[in-house]
N, C-alpha and C. Protein backbone atom coordinates (compact mmCIF):
# COMPACT_ATOMS: atom_id res chain seq x y z
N UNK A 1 -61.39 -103.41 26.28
CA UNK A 1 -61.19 -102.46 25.20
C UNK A 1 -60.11 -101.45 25.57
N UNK A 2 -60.02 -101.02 26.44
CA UNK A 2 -59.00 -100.15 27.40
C UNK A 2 -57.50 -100.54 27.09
N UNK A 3 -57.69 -101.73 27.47
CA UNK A 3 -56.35 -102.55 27.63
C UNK A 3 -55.82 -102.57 26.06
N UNK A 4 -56.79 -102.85 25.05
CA UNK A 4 -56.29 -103.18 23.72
C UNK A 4 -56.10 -101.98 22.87
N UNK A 5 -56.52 -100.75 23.00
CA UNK A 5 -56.07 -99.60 23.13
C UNK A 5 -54.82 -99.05 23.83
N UNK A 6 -54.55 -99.01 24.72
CA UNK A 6 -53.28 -98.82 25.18
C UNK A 6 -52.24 -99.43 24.93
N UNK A 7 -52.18 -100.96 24.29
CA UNK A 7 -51.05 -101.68 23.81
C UNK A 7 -51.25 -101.14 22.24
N UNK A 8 -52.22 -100.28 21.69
CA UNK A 8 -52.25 -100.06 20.02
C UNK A 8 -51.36 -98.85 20.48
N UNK A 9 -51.75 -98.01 21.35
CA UNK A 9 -50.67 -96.72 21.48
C UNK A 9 -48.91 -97.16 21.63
N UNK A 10 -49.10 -98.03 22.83
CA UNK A 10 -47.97 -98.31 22.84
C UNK A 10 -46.58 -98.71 21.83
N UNK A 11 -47.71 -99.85 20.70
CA UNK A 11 -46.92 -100.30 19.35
C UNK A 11 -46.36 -99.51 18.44
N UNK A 12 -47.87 -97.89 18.25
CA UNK A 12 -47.39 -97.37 17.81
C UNK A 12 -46.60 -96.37 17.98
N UNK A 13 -45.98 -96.41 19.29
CA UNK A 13 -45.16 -95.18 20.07
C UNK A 13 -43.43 -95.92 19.57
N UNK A 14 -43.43 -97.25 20.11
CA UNK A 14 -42.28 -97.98 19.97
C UNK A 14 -41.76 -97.78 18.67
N UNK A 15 -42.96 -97.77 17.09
CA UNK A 15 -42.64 -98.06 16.32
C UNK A 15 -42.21 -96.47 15.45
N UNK A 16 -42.57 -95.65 16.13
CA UNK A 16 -42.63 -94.25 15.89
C UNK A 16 -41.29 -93.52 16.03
N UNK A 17 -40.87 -94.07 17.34
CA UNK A 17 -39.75 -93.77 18.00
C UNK A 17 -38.63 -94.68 16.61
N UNK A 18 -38.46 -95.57 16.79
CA UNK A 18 -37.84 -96.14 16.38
C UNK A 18 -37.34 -95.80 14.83
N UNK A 19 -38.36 -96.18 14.01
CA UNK A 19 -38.13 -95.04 12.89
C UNK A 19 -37.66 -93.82 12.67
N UNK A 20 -37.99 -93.37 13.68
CA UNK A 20 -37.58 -91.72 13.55
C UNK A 20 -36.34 -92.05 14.13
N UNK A 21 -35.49 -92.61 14.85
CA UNK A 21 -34.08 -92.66 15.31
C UNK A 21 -33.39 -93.40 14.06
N UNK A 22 -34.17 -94.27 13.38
CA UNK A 22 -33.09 -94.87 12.29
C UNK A 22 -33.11 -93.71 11.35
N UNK A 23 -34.28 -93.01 11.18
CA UNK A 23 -33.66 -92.21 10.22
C UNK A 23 -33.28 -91.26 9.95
N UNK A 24 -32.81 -90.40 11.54
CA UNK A 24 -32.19 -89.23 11.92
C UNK A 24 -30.46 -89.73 11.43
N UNK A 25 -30.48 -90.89 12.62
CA UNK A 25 -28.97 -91.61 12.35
C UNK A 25 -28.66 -92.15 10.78
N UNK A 26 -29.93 -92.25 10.08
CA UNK A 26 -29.06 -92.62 8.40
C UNK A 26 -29.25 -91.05 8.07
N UNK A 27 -30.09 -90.19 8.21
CA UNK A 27 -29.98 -89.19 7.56
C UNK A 27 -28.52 -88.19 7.74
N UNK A 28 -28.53 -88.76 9.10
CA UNK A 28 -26.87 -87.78 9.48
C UNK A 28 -25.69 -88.62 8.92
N UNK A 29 -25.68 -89.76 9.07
CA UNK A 29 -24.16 -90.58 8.46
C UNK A 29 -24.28 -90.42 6.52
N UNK A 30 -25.84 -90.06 6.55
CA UNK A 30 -25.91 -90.14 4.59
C UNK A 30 -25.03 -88.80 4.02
N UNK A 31 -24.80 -87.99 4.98
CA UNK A 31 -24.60 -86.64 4.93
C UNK A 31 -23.00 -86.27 4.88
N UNK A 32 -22.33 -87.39 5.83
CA UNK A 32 -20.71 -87.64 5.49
C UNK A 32 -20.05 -88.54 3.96
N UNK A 33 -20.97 -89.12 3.57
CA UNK A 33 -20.78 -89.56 2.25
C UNK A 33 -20.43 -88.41 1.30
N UNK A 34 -19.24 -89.13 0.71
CA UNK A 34 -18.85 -88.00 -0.78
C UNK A 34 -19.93 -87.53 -1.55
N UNK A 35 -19.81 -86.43 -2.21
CA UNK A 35 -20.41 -86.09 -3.33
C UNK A 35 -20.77 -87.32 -4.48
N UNK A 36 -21.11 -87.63 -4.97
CA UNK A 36 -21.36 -88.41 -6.58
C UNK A 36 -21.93 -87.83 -7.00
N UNK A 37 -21.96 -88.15 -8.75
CA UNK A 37 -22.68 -87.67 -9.94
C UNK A 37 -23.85 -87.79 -9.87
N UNK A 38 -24.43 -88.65 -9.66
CA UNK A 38 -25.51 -88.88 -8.98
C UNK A 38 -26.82 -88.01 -7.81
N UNK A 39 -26.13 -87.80 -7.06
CA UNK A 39 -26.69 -87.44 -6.24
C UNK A 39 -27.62 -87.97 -5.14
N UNK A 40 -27.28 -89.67 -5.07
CA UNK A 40 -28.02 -90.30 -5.03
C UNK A 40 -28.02 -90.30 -3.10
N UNK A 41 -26.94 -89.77 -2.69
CA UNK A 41 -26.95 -89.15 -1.13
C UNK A 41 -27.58 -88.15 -0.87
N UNK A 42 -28.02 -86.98 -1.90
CA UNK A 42 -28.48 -86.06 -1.54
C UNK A 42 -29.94 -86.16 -1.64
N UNK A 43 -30.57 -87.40 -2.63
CA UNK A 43 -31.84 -87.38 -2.33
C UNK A 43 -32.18 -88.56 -2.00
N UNK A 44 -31.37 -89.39 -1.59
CA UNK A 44 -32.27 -90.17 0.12
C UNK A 44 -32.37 -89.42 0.88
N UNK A 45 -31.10 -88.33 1.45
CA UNK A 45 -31.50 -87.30 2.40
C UNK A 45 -32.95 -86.66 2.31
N UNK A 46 -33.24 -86.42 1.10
CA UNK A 46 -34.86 -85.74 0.95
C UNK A 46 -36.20 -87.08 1.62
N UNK A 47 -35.46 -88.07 0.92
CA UNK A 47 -36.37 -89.23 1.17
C UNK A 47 -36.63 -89.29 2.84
N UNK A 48 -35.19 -89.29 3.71
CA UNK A 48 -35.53 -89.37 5.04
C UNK A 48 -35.70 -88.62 5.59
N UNK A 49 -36.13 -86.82 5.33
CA UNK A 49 -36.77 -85.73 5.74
C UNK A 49 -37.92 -86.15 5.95
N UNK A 50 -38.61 -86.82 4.63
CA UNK A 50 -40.48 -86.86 4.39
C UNK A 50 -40.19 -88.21 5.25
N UNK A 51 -39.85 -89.21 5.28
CA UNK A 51 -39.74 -90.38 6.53
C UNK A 51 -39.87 -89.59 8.25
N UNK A 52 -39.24 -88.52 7.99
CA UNK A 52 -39.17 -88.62 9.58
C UNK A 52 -40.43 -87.45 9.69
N UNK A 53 -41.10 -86.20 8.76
CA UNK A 53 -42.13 -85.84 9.10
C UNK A 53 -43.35 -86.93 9.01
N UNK A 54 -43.04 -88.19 8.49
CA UNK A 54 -44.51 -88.85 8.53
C UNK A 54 -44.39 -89.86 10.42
N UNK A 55 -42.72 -90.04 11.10
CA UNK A 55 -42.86 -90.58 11.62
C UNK A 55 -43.05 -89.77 12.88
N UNK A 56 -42.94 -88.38 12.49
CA UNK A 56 -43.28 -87.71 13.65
C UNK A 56 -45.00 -87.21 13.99
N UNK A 57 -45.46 -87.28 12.59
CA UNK A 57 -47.07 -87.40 12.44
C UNK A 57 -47.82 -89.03 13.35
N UNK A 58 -46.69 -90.45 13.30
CA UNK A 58 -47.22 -91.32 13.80
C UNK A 58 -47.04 -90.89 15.47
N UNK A 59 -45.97 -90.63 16.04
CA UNK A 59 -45.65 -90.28 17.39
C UNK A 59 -46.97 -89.70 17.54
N UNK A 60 -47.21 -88.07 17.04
CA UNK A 60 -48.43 -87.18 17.82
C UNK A 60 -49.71 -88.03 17.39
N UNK A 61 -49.69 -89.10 16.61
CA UNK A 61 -50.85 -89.26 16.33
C UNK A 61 -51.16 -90.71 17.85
N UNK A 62 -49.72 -91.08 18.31
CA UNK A 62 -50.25 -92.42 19.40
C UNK A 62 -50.57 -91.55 20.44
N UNK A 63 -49.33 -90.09 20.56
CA UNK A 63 -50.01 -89.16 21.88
C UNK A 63 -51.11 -89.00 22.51
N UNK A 64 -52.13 -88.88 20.96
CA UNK A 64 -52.84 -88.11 21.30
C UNK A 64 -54.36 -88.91 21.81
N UNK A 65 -54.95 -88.31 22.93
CA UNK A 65 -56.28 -89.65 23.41
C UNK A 65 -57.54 -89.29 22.90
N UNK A 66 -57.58 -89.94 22.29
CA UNK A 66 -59.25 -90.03 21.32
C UNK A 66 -60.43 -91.01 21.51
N UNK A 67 -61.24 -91.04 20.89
CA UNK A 67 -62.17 -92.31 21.27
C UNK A 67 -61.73 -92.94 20.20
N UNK A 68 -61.45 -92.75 19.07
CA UNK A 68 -61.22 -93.25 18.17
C UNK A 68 -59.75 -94.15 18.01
N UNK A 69 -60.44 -95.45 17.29
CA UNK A 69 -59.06 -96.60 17.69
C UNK A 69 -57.71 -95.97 16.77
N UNK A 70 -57.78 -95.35 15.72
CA UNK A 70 -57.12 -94.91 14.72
C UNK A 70 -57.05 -93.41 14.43
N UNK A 71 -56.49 -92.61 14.63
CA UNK A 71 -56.56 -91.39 14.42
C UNK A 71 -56.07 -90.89 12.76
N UNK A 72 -56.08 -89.95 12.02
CA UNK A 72 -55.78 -89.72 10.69
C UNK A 72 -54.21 -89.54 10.65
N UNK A 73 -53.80 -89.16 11.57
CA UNK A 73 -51.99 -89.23 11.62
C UNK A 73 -51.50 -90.43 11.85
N UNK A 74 -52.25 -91.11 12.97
CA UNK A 74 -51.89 -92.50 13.00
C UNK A 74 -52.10 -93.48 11.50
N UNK A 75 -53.07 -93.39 11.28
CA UNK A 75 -53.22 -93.95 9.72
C UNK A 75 -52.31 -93.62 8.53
N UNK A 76 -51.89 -92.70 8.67
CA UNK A 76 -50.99 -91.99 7.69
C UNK A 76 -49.77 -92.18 7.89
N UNK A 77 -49.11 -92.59 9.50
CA UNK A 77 -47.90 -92.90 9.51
C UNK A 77 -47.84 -94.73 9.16
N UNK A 78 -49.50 -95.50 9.73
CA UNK A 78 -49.01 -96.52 9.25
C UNK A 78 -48.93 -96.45 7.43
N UNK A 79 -49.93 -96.14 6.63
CA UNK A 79 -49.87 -96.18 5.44
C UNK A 79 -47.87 -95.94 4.81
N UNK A 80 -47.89 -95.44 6.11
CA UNK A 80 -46.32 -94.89 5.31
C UNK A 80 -45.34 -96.10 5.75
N UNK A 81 -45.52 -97.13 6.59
CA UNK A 81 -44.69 -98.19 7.19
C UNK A 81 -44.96 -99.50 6.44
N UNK A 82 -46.14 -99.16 6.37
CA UNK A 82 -46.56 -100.23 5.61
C UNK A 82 -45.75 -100.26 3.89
N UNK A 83 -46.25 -99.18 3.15
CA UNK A 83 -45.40 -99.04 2.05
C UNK A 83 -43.30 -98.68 2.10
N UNK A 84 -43.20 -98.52 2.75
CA UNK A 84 -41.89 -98.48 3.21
C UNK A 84 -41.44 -99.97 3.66
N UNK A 85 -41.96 -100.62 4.15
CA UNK A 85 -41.33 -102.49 4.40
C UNK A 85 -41.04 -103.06 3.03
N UNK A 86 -41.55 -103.03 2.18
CA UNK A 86 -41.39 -103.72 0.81
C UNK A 86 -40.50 -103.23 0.11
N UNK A 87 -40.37 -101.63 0.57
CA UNK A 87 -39.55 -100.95 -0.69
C UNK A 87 -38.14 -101.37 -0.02
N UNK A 88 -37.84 -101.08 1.61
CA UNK A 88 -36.83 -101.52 2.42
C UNK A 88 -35.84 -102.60 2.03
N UNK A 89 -37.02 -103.73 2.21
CA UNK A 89 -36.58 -105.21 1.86
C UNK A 89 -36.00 -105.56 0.78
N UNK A 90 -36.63 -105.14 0.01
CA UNK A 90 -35.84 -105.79 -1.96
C UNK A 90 -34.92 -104.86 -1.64
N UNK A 91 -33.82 -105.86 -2.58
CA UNK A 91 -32.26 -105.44 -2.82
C UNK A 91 -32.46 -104.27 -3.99
């Protein structure tokens, strides 16, 4: 049980990290893009604010050592990965 716990932290450390670097780096290159009518740069930027507070909720949530296999931050950052793969994927 030990062991399968520590590879759940681990997945979700990798996957925490990771997110949060793609979307520092799109949030900063979204930011050299021109203006448009639209605005459609200025609110993905909003979009990858709330991306990176949910992926920084998954980070403290693998930090942190509980008895519990799932913590409520951890759940909440997956709920947020989970719905984020589908929206990602379609063109």
């Amino acid at each position: 049980m030990e062991l399968m716990q520590y590879v759940n932290r681990t997945v979700t450390l990798v996957v925490a990290v990771a997110t949060l670097t793609s979307n520092v780096l799109s949030s900063l290159l979204f930011h050299q893009l021109p203006d448009d009518p639209y605005h459609l740069a200025s609110n993905f930027n909003w979009y990858l604010h709330f991306a990176n507070v949910l992926s920084v909720f998954g980070f403290i949530g693998a930090l942190r050592v509980r008895r519990l296999l799932l913590s409520p931050t951890t759940m909440l950052f997956i709920s947020y990965i989970l719905t984020q793969f589908p929206v990602a994927t379609c063109p």
